[in-house]
């Protein structure tokens, strides 16, 4: 079974990479871009089993390693099997 | 005193630390591999700079889960002095042994140059007796932009947990003297107990006359004055 963990910078944290990309998009002619923020997506393959247990496992992974709670938030999702 | 210097895969300032301890301070230093679970009964632990695990995921995030970190946590809990330098600072924040986090420099560039810092608190083993001292230390990092939420920041400032602040040659902190966008111009912090310290500058790179600058030596000499734990 496949899960995804999406990690995003918290709202109050300045995203310097996002700002640079936002500027580059503007220079390419995408003048309407109001903001860009950069996150990460982790695709995790787990053995087939109980979806609730898998979701709990993904949340534990995110809390312990994949995200830094000081700066980031995360969401987990399971692909329907 | 016995110094343990922890080497992670990708650490590249571990030998510099060992050299300073042995050749400059005349004390004992031994390297400890990240996969070990024993620090070898040191008086001081140094987590050196470098690029542990290639800075994958986040700087220091993977090293923070290394087997040796259990022993580092126990050493910290027992009040032992620990200094994390650059990547070592990142590892200590990722491990939760120091508050806050370090992210990409505000200017997005890797910065490698000398930088003035002022000792903002002498209530740590590595800054004891150095209150308000202005030091010129090398910095070399891509992710040294210190971040903490407003509440943590208030606590750090209120409790004197900021140990080093970026400043100009005169010791004044302002945006033009802040190389990386760190909140509060913070270059180094300590934990609440005071025994765990992290800093982005590299004192081990400026601790002897041959390198043209000995300002870094003062931080190592401070811990020697504290004596054994």
PDB file of C-alpha atoms in Angstrom:
ATOM      1  CA  UNK A   1       0.000   0.000   0.000  1.00  0.00           C
ATOM      2  CA  UNK A   2       1.253   3.454  -0.862  1.00  0.00           C
ATOM      3  CA  UNK A   3       1.118   6.493   1.342  1.00  0.00           C
ATOM      4  CA  UNK A   4       2.208  10.043   0.899  1.00  0.00           C
ATOM      5  CA  UNK A   5       3.467  12.469   3.504  1.00  0.00           C
ATOM      6  CA  UNK A   6       3.299  16.116   2.480  1.00  0.00           C
ATOM      7  CA  UNK A   7       5.479  18.474   4.481  1.00  0.00           C
ATOM      8  CA  UNK A   8       4.983  22.239   4.341  1.00  0.00           C
ATOM      9  CA  UNK A   9       6.672  25.184   5.999  1.00  0.00           C
ATOM     10  CA  UNK A  10       4.502  26.768   8.684  1.00  0.00           C
ATOM     11  CA  UNK A  11       2.762  29.977   7.672  1.00  0.00           C
ATOM     12  CA  UNK A  12       4.946  32.276   9.725  1.00  0.00           C
ATOM     13  CA  UNK A  13       8.247  30.888   8.456  1.00  0.00           C
ATOM     14  CA  UNK A  14       9.844  32.901   5.670  1.00  0.00           C
ATOM     15  CA  UNK A  15      10.285  30.614   2.645  1.00  0.00           C
ATOM     16  CA  UNK A  16      13.382  32.016   0.955  1.00  0.00           C
ATOM     17  CA  UNK A  17      13.367  29.371  -1.777  1.00  0.00           C
ATOM     18  CA  UNK A  18       9.706  30.072  -2.493  1.00  0.00           C
ATOM     19  CA  UNK A  19      10.469  33.787  -2.738  1.00  0.00           C
ATOM     20  CA  UNK A  20      13.292  33.132  -5.239  1.00  0.00           C
ATOM     21  CA  UNK A  21      11.047  30.880  -7.359  1.00  0.00           C
ATOM     22  CA  UNK A  22       8.282  33.468  -7.216  1.00  0.00           C
ATOM     23  CA  UNK A  23      10.718  36.053  -8.618  1.00  0.00           C
ATOM     24  CA  UNK A  24      11.900  33.681 -11.350  1.00  0.00           C
ATOM     25  CA  UNK A  25       8.311  32.949 -12.394  1.00  0.00           C
ATOM     26  CA  UNK A  26       7.666  36.675 -12.649  1.00  0.00           C
ATOM     27  CA  UNK A  27      10.712  37.071 -14.896  1.00  0.00           C
ATOM     28  CA  UNK A  28       9.388  34.277 -17.136  1.00  0.00           C
ATOM     29  CA  UNK A  29       6.208  36.239 -17.649  1.00  0.00           C
ATOM     30  CA  UNK A  30       3.976  34.639 -15.025  1.00  0.00           C
ATOM     31  CA  UNK A  31       3.082  38.050 -13.714  1.00  0.00           C
ATOM     32  CA  UNK A  32       0.010  36.946 -11.772  1.00  0.00           C
ATOM     33  CA  UNK A  33       1.859  34.796  -9.244  1.00  0.00           C
ATOM     34  CA  UNK A  34       1.047  36.184  -5.801  1.00  0.00           C
ATOM     35  CA  UNK A  35       3.128  33.701  -3.770  1.00  0.00           C
ATOM     36  CA  UNK A  36       5.037  30.422  -4.030  1.00  0.00           C
ATOM     37  CA  UNK A  37       5.859  28.206  -1.076  1.00  0.00           C
ATOM     38  CA  UNK A  38       8.034  25.107  -1.351  1.00  0.00           C
ATOM     39  CA  UNK A  39       7.207  21.835   0.395  1.00  0.00           C
ATOM     40  CA  UNK A  40       8.183  18.180   0.150  1.00  0.00           C
ATOM     41  CA  UNK A  41       6.268  15.035  -0.741  1.00  0.00           C
ATOM     42  CA  UNK A  42       7.418  11.620   0.469  1.00  0.00           C
ATOM     43  CA  UNK A  43       6.001   8.505  -1.200  1.00  0.00           C
ATOM     44  CA  UNK A  44       6.206   5.604   1.235  1.00  0.00           C
ATOM     45  CA  UNK A  45       5.399   2.018   0.321  1.00  0.00           C
ATOM     46  CA  UNK A  46       4.149  -0.132   3.184  1.00  0.00           C
ATOM     47  CA  UNK A  47       3.022  -3.768   3.316  1.00  0.00           C
ATOM     48  CA  UNK A  48      -0.708  -4.194   2.639  1.00  0.00           C
ATOM     49  CA  UNK A  49      -2.717  -4.215   5.828  1.00  0.00           C
ATOM     50  CA  UNK A  50      -4.957  -2.134   8.059  1.00  0.00           C
ATOM     51  CA  UNK A  51      -5.257   1.401   6.600  1.00  0.00           C
ATOM     52  CA  UNK A  52      -5.706   3.006  10.021  1.00  0.00           C
ATOM     53  CA  UNK A  53      -2.532   1.379  11.285  1.00  0.00           C
ATOM     54  CA  UNK A  54      -0.694   2.471   8.127  1.00  0.00           C
ATOM     55  CA  UNK A  55      -1.903   6.033   8.574  1.00  0.00           C
ATOM     56  CA  UNK A  56      -0.728   6.002  12.201  1.00  0.00           C
ATOM     57  CA  UNK A  57       2.664   4.685  11.077  1.00  0.00           C
ATOM     58  CA  UNK A  58       3.005   7.447   8.486  1.00  0.00           C
ATOM     59  CA  UNK A  59       2.094  10.071  11.082  1.00  0.00           C
ATOM     60  CA  UNK A  60       4.717   8.713  13.467  1.00  0.00           C
ATOM     61  CA  UNK A  61       7.339   8.795  10.673  1.00  0.00           C
ATOM     62  CA  UNK A  62       6.430  12.371   9.857  1.00  0.00           C
ATOM     63  CA  UNK A  63       6.524  13.515  13.476  1.00  0.00           C
ATOM     64  CA  UNK A  64       9.823  11.803  14.244  1.00  0.00           C
ATOM     65  CA  UNK A  65      11.826  12.424  11.075  1.00  0.00           C
ATOM     66  CA  UNK A  66      10.166  13.605   7.870  1.00  0.00           C
ATOM     67  CA  UNK A  67       9.037  16.961   9.288  1.00  0.00           C
ATOM     68  CA  UNK A  68      10.635  19.315  11.783  1.00  0.00           C
ATOM     69  CA  UNK A  69       7.787  20.473  14.041  1.00  0.00           C
ATOM     70  CA  UNK A  70       9.634  23.725  14.797  1.00  0.00           C
ATOM     71  CA  UNK A  71       9.192  24.927  11.215  1.00  0.00           C
ATOM     72  CA  UNK A  72       6.950  22.496   9.378  1.00  0.00           C
ATOM     73  CA  UNK A  73       3.511  20.907   9.325  1.00  0.00           C
ATOM     74  CA  UNK A  74       2.573  17.628   7.635  1.00  0.00           C
ATOM     75  CA  UNK A  75      -0.377  15.721   6.210  1.00  0.00           C
ATOM     76  CA  UNK A  76      -0.554  12.012   5.474  1.00  0.00           C
ATOM     77  CA  UNK A  77      -2.702  10.257   2.878  1.00  0.00           C
ATOM     78  CA  UNK A  78      -3.117   6.686   1.685  1.00  0.00           C
ATOM     79  CA  UNK A  79      -3.693   5.782  -1.937  1.00  0.00           C
ATOM     80  CA  UNK A  80      -6.823   3.664  -2.322  1.00  0.00           C
ATOM     81  CA  UNK A  81      -5.744   0.064  -3.005  1.00  0.00           C
TER      82      UNK A  81
ATOM     83  CA  UNK B   1      40.380  17.109  30.157  1.00  0.00           C
ATOM     84  CA  UNK B   2      39.114  14.458  27.782  1.00  0.00           C
ATOM     85  CA  UNK B   3      37.287  15.684  24.675  1.00  0.00           C
ATOM     86  CA  UNK B   4      35.186  13.321  22.539  1.00  0.00           C
ATOM     87  CA  UNK B   5      34.709  14.480  18.936  1.00  0.00           C
ATOM     88  CA  UNK B   6      31.832  12.704  17.205  1.00  0.00           C
ATOM     89  CA  UNK B   7      32.327  11.890  13.507  1.00  0.00           C
ATOM     90  CA  UNK B   8      29.241  11.411  11.361  1.00  0.00           C
ATOM     91  CA  UNK B   9      29.410  10.345   7.711  1.00  0.00           C
ATOM     92  CA  UNK B  10      30.109  13.683   6.044  1.00  0.00           C
ATOM     93  CA  UNK B  11      31.597  15.484   9.064  1.00  0.00           C
ATOM     94  CA  UNK B  12      34.629  17.415   7.836  1.00  0.00           C
ATOM     95  CA  UNK B  13      35.711  19.525  10.797  1.00  0.00           C
ATOM     96  CA  UNK B  14      36.292  16.648  13.212  1.00  0.00           C
ATOM     97  CA  UNK B  15      40.058  16.582  12.636  1.00  0.00           C
ATOM     98  CA  UNK B  16      40.213  20.371  13.070  1.00  0.00           C
ATOM     99  CA  UNK B  17      38.551  19.964  16.483  1.00  0.00           C
ATOM    100  CA  UNK B  18      40.931  17.160  17.455  1.00  0.00           C
ATOM    101  CA  UNK B  19      43.899  19.290  16.411  1.00  0.00           C
ATOM    102  CA  UNK B  20      42.772  22.275  18.501  1.00  0.00           C
ATOM    103  CA  UNK B  21      42.248  20.123  21.586  1.00  0.00           C
ATOM    104  CA  UNK B  22      45.574  18.298  21.281  1.00  0.00           C
ATOM    105  CA  UNK B  23      47.920  20.847  19.741  1.00  0.00           C
ATOM    106  CA  UNK B  24      46.508  24.149  20.970  1.00  0.00           C
ATOM    107  CA  UNK B  25      44.970  23.244  24.328  1.00  0.00           C
ATOM    108  CA  UNK B  26      47.334  20.368  25.099  1.00  0.00           C
ATOM    109  CA  UNK B  27      44.416  18.202  26.225  1.00  0.00           C
ATOM    110  CA  UNK B  28      43.205  14.719  25.267  1.00  0.00           C
ATOM    111  CA  UNK B  29      40.930  14.179  22.268  1.00  0.00           C
ATOM    112  CA  UNK B  30      39.441  11.024  20.796  1.00  0.00           C
ATOM    113  CA  UNK B  31      37.110  10.588  17.861  1.00  0.00           C
ATOM    114  CA  UNK B  32      33.895   8.605  18.281  1.00  0.00           C
ATOM    115  CA  UNK B  33      32.139   7.100  15.251  1.00  0.00           C
ATOM    116  CA  UNK B  34      28.433   7.876  14.891  1.00  0.00           C
ATOM    117  CA  UNK B  35      27.609   4.164  14.848  1.00  0.00           C
ATOM    118  CA  UNK B  36      29.104   3.597  18.309  1.00  0.00           C
ATOM    119  CA  UNK B  37      26.970   3.793  21.404  1.00  0.00           C
ATOM    120  CA  UNK B  38      29.649   4.862  23.878  1.00  0.00           C
ATOM    121  CA  UNK B  39      31.395   8.259  24.109  1.00  0.00           C
ATOM    122  CA  UNK B  40      34.410   6.857  25.964  1.00  0.00           C
ATOM    123  CA  UNK B  41      33.956   8.736  29.268  1.00  0.00           C
ATOM    124  CA  UNK B  42      34.750  12.280  28.084  1.00  0.00           C
ATOM    125  CA  UNK B  43      34.615  15.539  30.051  1.00  0.00           C
ATOM    126  CA  UNK B  44      33.490  17.489  26.975  1.00  0.00           C
ATOM    127  CA  UNK B  45      31.699  16.432  23.767  1.00  0.00           C
ATOM    128  CA  UNK B  46      32.180  18.273  20.470  1.00  0.00           C
ATOM    129  CA  UNK B  47      29.824  17.783  17.510  1.00  0.00           C
ATOM    130  CA  UNK B  48      31.816  19.108  14.550  1.00  0.00           C
ATOM    131  CA  UNK B  49      30.846  20.868  11.365  1.00  0.00           C
ATOM    132  CA  UNK B  50      30.437  19.323   7.960  1.00  0.00           C
ATOM    133  CA  UNK B  51      27.645  17.879   5.868  1.00  0.00           C
ATOM    134  CA  UNK B  52      26.439  14.815   7.732  1.00  0.00           C
ATOM    135  CA  UNK B  53      24.504  12.513   5.391  1.00  0.00           C
ATOM    136  CA  UNK B  54      24.973  15.034   2.597  1.00  0.00           C
ATOM    137  CA  UNK B  55      22.483  17.389   4.286  1.00  0.00           C
ATOM    138  CA  UNK B  56      19.744  15.071   2.968  1.00  0.00           C
ATOM    139  CA  UNK B  57      16.187  15.704   4.229  1.00  0.00           C
ATOM    140  CA  UNK B  58      17.225  18.646   6.451  1.00  0.00           C
ATOM    141  CA  UNK B  59      20.708  19.521   7.711  1.00  0.00           C
ATOM    142  CA  UNK B  60      21.413  17.352  10.741  1.00  0.00           C
ATOM    143  CA  UNK B  61      18.083  15.519  10.635  1.00  0.00           C
ATOM    144  CA  UNK B  62      19.455  12.066   9.842  1.00  0.00           C
ATOM    145  CA  UNK B  63      22.511  12.383  12.093  1.00  0.00           C
ATOM    146  CA  UNK B  64      20.168  13.294  14.971  1.00  0.00           C
ATOM    147  CA  UNK B  65      18.970   9.669  14.906  1.00  0.00           C
ATOM    148  CA  UNK B  66      22.453   8.110  14.877  1.00  0.00           C
ATOM    149  CA  UNK B  67      23.219   5.386  17.463  1.00  0.00           C
ATOM    150  CA  UNK B  68      25.735   7.654  19.266  1.00  0.00           C
ATOM    151  CA  UNK B  69      23.040  10.253  19.942  1.00  0.00           C
ATOM    152  CA  UNK B  70      21.628   8.127  22.775  1.00  0.00           C
ATOM    153  CA  UNK B  71      24.934   8.512  24.605  1.00  0.00           C
ATOM    154  CA  UNK B  72      25.021  12.222  23.701  1.00  0.00           C
ATOM    155  CA  UNK B  73      21.535  12.644  25.221  1.00  0.00           C
ATOM    156  CA  UNK B  74      22.602  10.879  28.417  1.00  0.00           C
ATOM    157  CA  UNK B  75      25.744  13.039  28.605  1.00  0.00           C
ATOM    158  CA  UNK B  76      23.590  16.153  28.145  1.00  0.00           C
ATOM    159  CA  UNK B  77      21.096  15.030  30.793  1.00  0.00           C
ATOM    160  CA  UNK B  78      23.964  14.461  33.235  1.00  0.00           C
ATOM    161  CA  UNK B  79      25.055  18.082  32.747  1.00  0.00           C
ATOM    162  CA  UNK B  80      28.103  17.373  30.588  1.00  0.00           C
ATOM    163  CA  UNK B  81      29.306  20.250  28.388  1.00  0.00           C
ATOM    164  CA  UNK B  82      28.470  19.784  24.704  1.00  0.00           C
ATOM    165  CA  UNK B  83      29.377  22.161  21.876  1.00  0.00           C
ATOM    166  CA  UNK B  84      27.819  21.737  18.442  1.00  0.00           C
ATOM    167  CA  UNK B  85      29.558  23.725  15.724  1.00  0.00           C
ATOM    168  CA  UNK B  86      27.723  24.530  12.470  1.00  0.00           C
ATOM    169  CA  UNK B  87      26.397  21.123  11.352  1.00  0.00           C
ATOM    170  CA  UNK B  88      26.838  20.053  14.978  1.00  0.00           C
ATOM    171  CA  UNK B  89      24.471  22.901  15.970  1.00  0.00           C
ATOM    172  CA  UNK B  90      21.990  21.726  13.321  1.00  0.00           C
ATOM    173  CA  UNK B  91      22.203  18.166  14.689  1.00  0.00           C
ATOM    174  CA  UNK B  92      21.542  19.363  18.261  1.00  0.00           C
ATOM    175  CA  UNK B  93      18.428  21.311  17.194  1.00  0.00           C
ATOM    176  CA  UNK B  94      17.171  18.367  15.125  1.00  0.00           C
ATOM    177  CA  UNK B  95      17.738  16.088  18.114  1.00  0.00           C
ATOM    178  CA  UNK B  96      15.692  18.429  20.305  1.00  0.00           C
ATOM    179  CA  UNK B  97      18.668  19.077  22.588  1.00  0.00           C
ATOM    180  CA  UNK B  98      18.592  22.759  21.627  1.00  0.00           C
ATOM    181  CA  UNK B  99      15.547  24.930  20.848  1.00  0.00           C
ATOM    182  CA  UNK B 100      14.732  26.304  17.392  1.00  0.00           C
ATOM    183  CA  UNK B 101      15.824  25.241  13.937  1.00  0.00           C
ATOM    184  CA  UNK B 102      18.249  26.317  11.217  1.00  0.00           C
ATOM    185  CA  UNK B 103      17.028  26.789   7.686  1.00  0.00           C
ATOM    186  CA  UNK B 104      18.192  28.202   4.374  1.00  0.00           C
ATOM    187  CA  UNK B 105      20.131  31.502   4.525  1.00  0.00           C
ATOM    188  CA  UNK B 106      17.890  34.451   3.696  1.00  0.00           C
ATOM    189  CA  UNK B 107      20.118  35.351   0.737  1.00  0.00           C
ATOM    190  CA  UNK B 108      20.051  31.728  -0.509  1.00  0.00           C
ATOM    191  CA  UNK B 109      23.852  31.722  -0.904  1.00  0.00           C
ATOM    192  CA  UNK B 110      26.411  29.560   0.827  1.00  0.00           C
ATOM    193  CA  UNK B 111      28.369  32.056   2.946  1.00  0.00           C
ATOM    194  CA  UNK B 112      32.057  31.505   3.720  1.00  0.00           C
ATOM    195  CA  UNK B 113      33.805  34.438   5.384  1.00  0.00           C
ATOM    196  CA  UNK B 114      34.818  35.926   8.704  1.00  0.00           C
ATOM    197  CA  UNK B 115      31.985  37.314  10.796  1.00  0.00           C
ATOM    198  CA  UNK B 116      31.933  39.274  14.051  1.00  0.00           C
ATOM    199  CA  UNK B 117      29.851  37.924  16.903  1.00  0.00           C
ATOM    200  CA  UNK B 118      29.277  39.220  20.417  1.00  0.00           C
ATOM    201  CA  UNK B 119      28.984  36.980  23.459  1.00  0.00           C
ATOM    202  CA  UNK B 120      25.400  37.598  24.592  1.00  0.00           C
ATOM    203  CA  UNK B 121      25.473  35.317  27.631  1.00  0.00           C
ATOM    204  CA  UNK B 122      28.391  34.038  29.664  1.00  0.00           C
ATOM    205  CA  UNK B 123      26.160  31.485  31.409  1.00  0.00           C
ATOM    206  CA  UNK B 124      27.481  28.542  29.411  1.00  0.00           C
ATOM    207  CA  UNK B 125      30.650  26.463  29.732  1.00  0.00           C
ATOM    208  CA  UNK B 126      31.964  27.761  26.389  1.00  0.00           C
ATOM    209  CA  UNK B 127      31.329  31.475  27.005  1.00  0.00           C
ATOM    210  CA  UNK B 128      32.004  31.698  30.752  1.00  0.00           C
ATOM    211  CA  UNK B 129      33.973  34.814  31.584  1.00  0.00           C
ATOM    212  CA  UNK B 130      33.577  36.230  28.059  1.00  0.00           C
ATOM    213  CA  UNK B 131      30.563  38.486  28.602  1.00  0.00           C
ATOM    214  CA  UNK B 132      30.126  41.046  25.791  1.00  0.00           C
ATOM    215  CA  UNK B 133      33.380  39.976  24.143  1.00  0.00           C
ATOM    216  CA  UNK B 134      33.391  40.638  20.380  1.00  0.00           C
ATOM    217  CA  UNK B 135      35.032  37.826  18.415  1.00  0.00           C
ATOM    218  CA  UNK B 136      35.867  37.478  14.733  1.00  0.00           C
ATOM    219  CA  UNK B 137      35.058  33.899  13.697  1.00  0.00           C
ATOM    220  CA  UNK B 138      34.730  32.173  10.316  1.00  0.00           C
ATOM    221  CA  UNK B 139      31.277  31.141   9.145  1.00  0.00           C
ATOM    222  CA  UNK B 140      30.717  28.630   6.329  1.00  0.00           C
ATOM    223  CA  UNK B 141      27.129  27.530   5.865  1.00  0.00           C
ATOM    224  CA  UNK B 142      24.110  27.400   3.599  1.00  0.00           C
ATOM    225  CA  UNK B 143      21.534  26.748   6.314  1.00  0.00           C
ATOM    226  CA  UNK B 144      22.377  28.985   9.243  1.00  0.00           C
ATOM    227  CA  UNK B 145      19.195  31.059   9.351  1.00  0.00           C
ATOM    228  CA  UNK B 146      18.076  30.516  12.948  1.00  0.00           C
ATOM    229  CA  UNK B 147      14.333  30.238  13.454  1.00  0.00           C
ATOM    230  CA  UNK B 148      12.255  29.941  16.602  1.00  0.00           C
ATOM    231  CA  UNK B 149       8.609  30.834  17.149  1.00  0.00           C
ATOM    232  CA  UNK B 150       7.769  34.040  19.020  1.00  0.00           C
ATOM    233  CA  UNK B 151       7.129  32.307  22.333  1.00  0.00           C
ATOM    234  CA  UNK B 152      10.396  30.329  22.198  1.00  0.00           C
ATOM    235  CA  UNK B 153      12.257  33.480  21.227  1.00  0.00           C
ATOM    236  CA  UNK B 154      10.847  35.373  24.217  1.00  0.00           C
ATOM    237  CA  UNK B 155      11.939  32.543  26.484  1.00  0.00           C
ATOM    238  CA  UNK B 156      15.436  32.402  24.963  1.00  0.00           C
ATOM    239  CA  UNK B 157      15.931  36.145  25.326  1.00  0.00           C
ATOM    240  CA  UNK B 158      14.350  36.247  28.788  1.00  0.00           C
ATOM    241  CA  UNK B 159      16.426  33.377  30.160  1.00  0.00           C
ATOM    242  CA  UNK B 160      19.699  34.462  28.567  1.00  0.00           C
ATOM    243  CA  UNK B 161      19.839  31.411  26.304  1.00  0.00           C
ATOM    244  CA  UNK B 162      21.219  33.376  23.355  1.00  0.00           C
ATOM    245  CA  UNK B 163      24.991  32.958  23.708  1.00  0.00           C
ATOM    246  CA  UNK B 164      26.285  34.551  20.482  1.00  0.00           C
ATOM    247  CA  UNK B 165      24.830  37.285  18.310  1.00  0.00           C
ATOM    248  CA  UNK B 166      25.984  38.424  14.868  1.00  0.00           C
ATOM    249  CA  UNK B 167      27.321  41.979  15.001  1.00  0.00           C
ATOM    250  CA  UNK B 168      29.657  44.430  13.298  1.00  0.00           C
ATOM    251  CA  UNK B 169      33.280  45.039  14.313  1.00  0.00           C
ATOM    252  CA  UNK B 170      32.112  47.471  16.991  1.00  0.00           C
ATOM    253  CA  UNK B 171      29.818  44.834  18.512  1.00  0.00           C
ATOM    254  CA  UNK B 172      26.522  46.334  17.342  1.00  0.00           C
ATOM    255  CA  UNK B 173      23.859  43.962  16.007  1.00  0.00           C
ATOM    256  CA  UNK B 174      21.718  45.147  13.092  1.00  0.00           C
ATOM    257  CA  UNK B 175      20.409  43.770   9.786  1.00  0.00           C
ATOM    258  CA  UNK B 176      23.505  44.772   7.802  1.00  0.00           C
ATOM    259  CA  UNK B 177      25.667  42.738  10.208  1.00  0.00           C
ATOM    260  CA  UNK B 178      23.386  39.681  10.072  1.00  0.00           C
ATOM    261  CA  UNK B 179      24.755  37.334   7.394  1.00  0.00           C
ATOM    262  CA  UNK B 180      21.862  34.886   7.071  1.00  0.00           C
ATOM    263  CA  UNK B 181      18.590  36.390   8.323  1.00  0.00           C
ATOM    264  CA  UNK B 182      18.605  34.711  11.747  1.00  0.00           C
ATOM    265  CA  UNK B 183      15.887  35.997  14.087  1.00  0.00           C
ATOM    266  CA  UNK B 184      17.324  38.248  16.781  1.00  0.00           C
ATOM    267  CA  UNK B 185      20.694  38.085  14.937  1.00  0.00           C
ATOM    268  CA  UNK B 186      21.208  34.782  16.796  1.00  0.00           C
ATOM    269  CA  UNK B 187      24.456  32.952  16.029  1.00  0.00           C
ATOM    270  CA  UNK B 188      24.429  30.569  18.984  1.00  0.00           C
ATOM    271  CA  UNK B 189      22.134  29.343  21.749  1.00  0.00           C
ATOM    272  CA  UNK B 190      22.289  27.175  24.857  1.00  0.00           C
ATOM    273  CA  UNK B 191      19.763  24.855  26.460  1.00  0.00           C
ATOM    274  CA  UNK B 192      17.862  25.830  29.617  1.00  0.00           C
ATOM    275  CA  UNK B 193      20.356  24.039  31.860  1.00  0.00           C
ATOM    276  CA  UNK B 194      23.210  25.840  30.102  1.00  0.00           C
ATOM    277  CA  UNK B 195      25.468  22.858  29.397  1.00  0.00           C
ATOM    278  CA  UNK B 196      24.515  22.285  25.736  1.00  0.00           C
ATOM    279  CA  UNK B 197      25.631  25.001  23.309  1.00  0.00           C
ATOM    280  CA  UNK B 198      25.305  25.318  19.537  1.00  0.00           C
ATOM    281  CA  UNK B 199      26.804  27.940  17.250  1.00  0.00           C
ATOM    282  CA  UNK B 200      27.104  28.461  13.507  1.00  0.00           C
ATOM    283  CA  UNK B 201      30.618  30.048  13.546  1.00  0.00           C
ATOM    284  CA  UNK B 202      33.705  27.831  13.547  1.00  0.00           C
ATOM    285  CA  UNK B 203      35.978  28.591  16.543  1.00  0.00           C
ATOM    286  CA  UNK B 204      38.136  25.561  15.692  1.00  0.00           C
ATOM    287  CA  UNK B 205      39.197  27.265  12.446  1.00  0.00           C
ATOM    288  CA  UNK B 206      40.740  30.255  14.216  1.00  0.00           C
ATOM    289  CA  UNK B 207      42.453  28.972  17.321  1.00  0.00           C
ATOM    290  CA  UNK B 208      46.164  29.282  16.565  1.00  0.00           C
ATOM    291  CA  UNK B 209      48.620  31.916  15.238  1.00  0.00           C
ATOM    292  CA  UNK B 210      49.321  29.964  12.040  1.00  0.00           C
ATOM    293  CA  UNK B 211      45.734  30.640  10.945  1.00  0.00           C
ATOM    294  CA  UNK B 212      46.054  34.380  11.550  1.00  0.00           C
ATOM    295  CA  UNK B 213      43.311  34.554  14.150  1.00  0.00           C
ATOM    296  CA  UNK B 214      43.112  33.103  17.648  1.00  0.00           C
ATOM    297  CA  UNK B 215      39.697  34.394  18.680  1.00  0.00           C
ATOM    298  CA  UNK B 216      38.202  30.894  18.565  1.00  0.00           C
ATOM    299  CA  UNK B 217      40.604  29.621  21.195  1.00  0.00           C
ATOM    300  CA  UNK B 218      38.880  31.676  23.902  1.00  0.00           C
ATOM    301  CA  UNK B 219      35.725  29.533  23.653  1.00  0.00           C
ATOM    302  CA  UNK B 220      37.691  26.309  24.141  1.00  0.00           C
ATOM    303  CA  UNK B 221      39.714  27.831  26.974  1.00  0.00           C
ATOM    304  CA  UNK B 222      36.469  28.831  28.682  1.00  0.00           C
ATOM    305  CA  UNK B 223      35.430  25.181  29.015  1.00  0.00           C
ATOM    306  CA  UNK B 224      38.870  24.251  30.364  1.00  0.00           C
ATOM    307  CA  UNK B 225      38.407  26.804  33.147  1.00  0.00           C
ATOM    308  CA  UNK B 226      35.163  25.070  34.123  1.00  0.00           C
ATOM    309  CA  UNK B 227      37.070  21.926  35.078  1.00  0.00           C
ATOM    310  CA  UNK B 228      35.851  18.363  34.887  1.00  0.00           C
ATOM    311  CA  UNK B 229      32.223  17.464  35.413  1.00  0.00           C
TER     312      UNK B 229
END
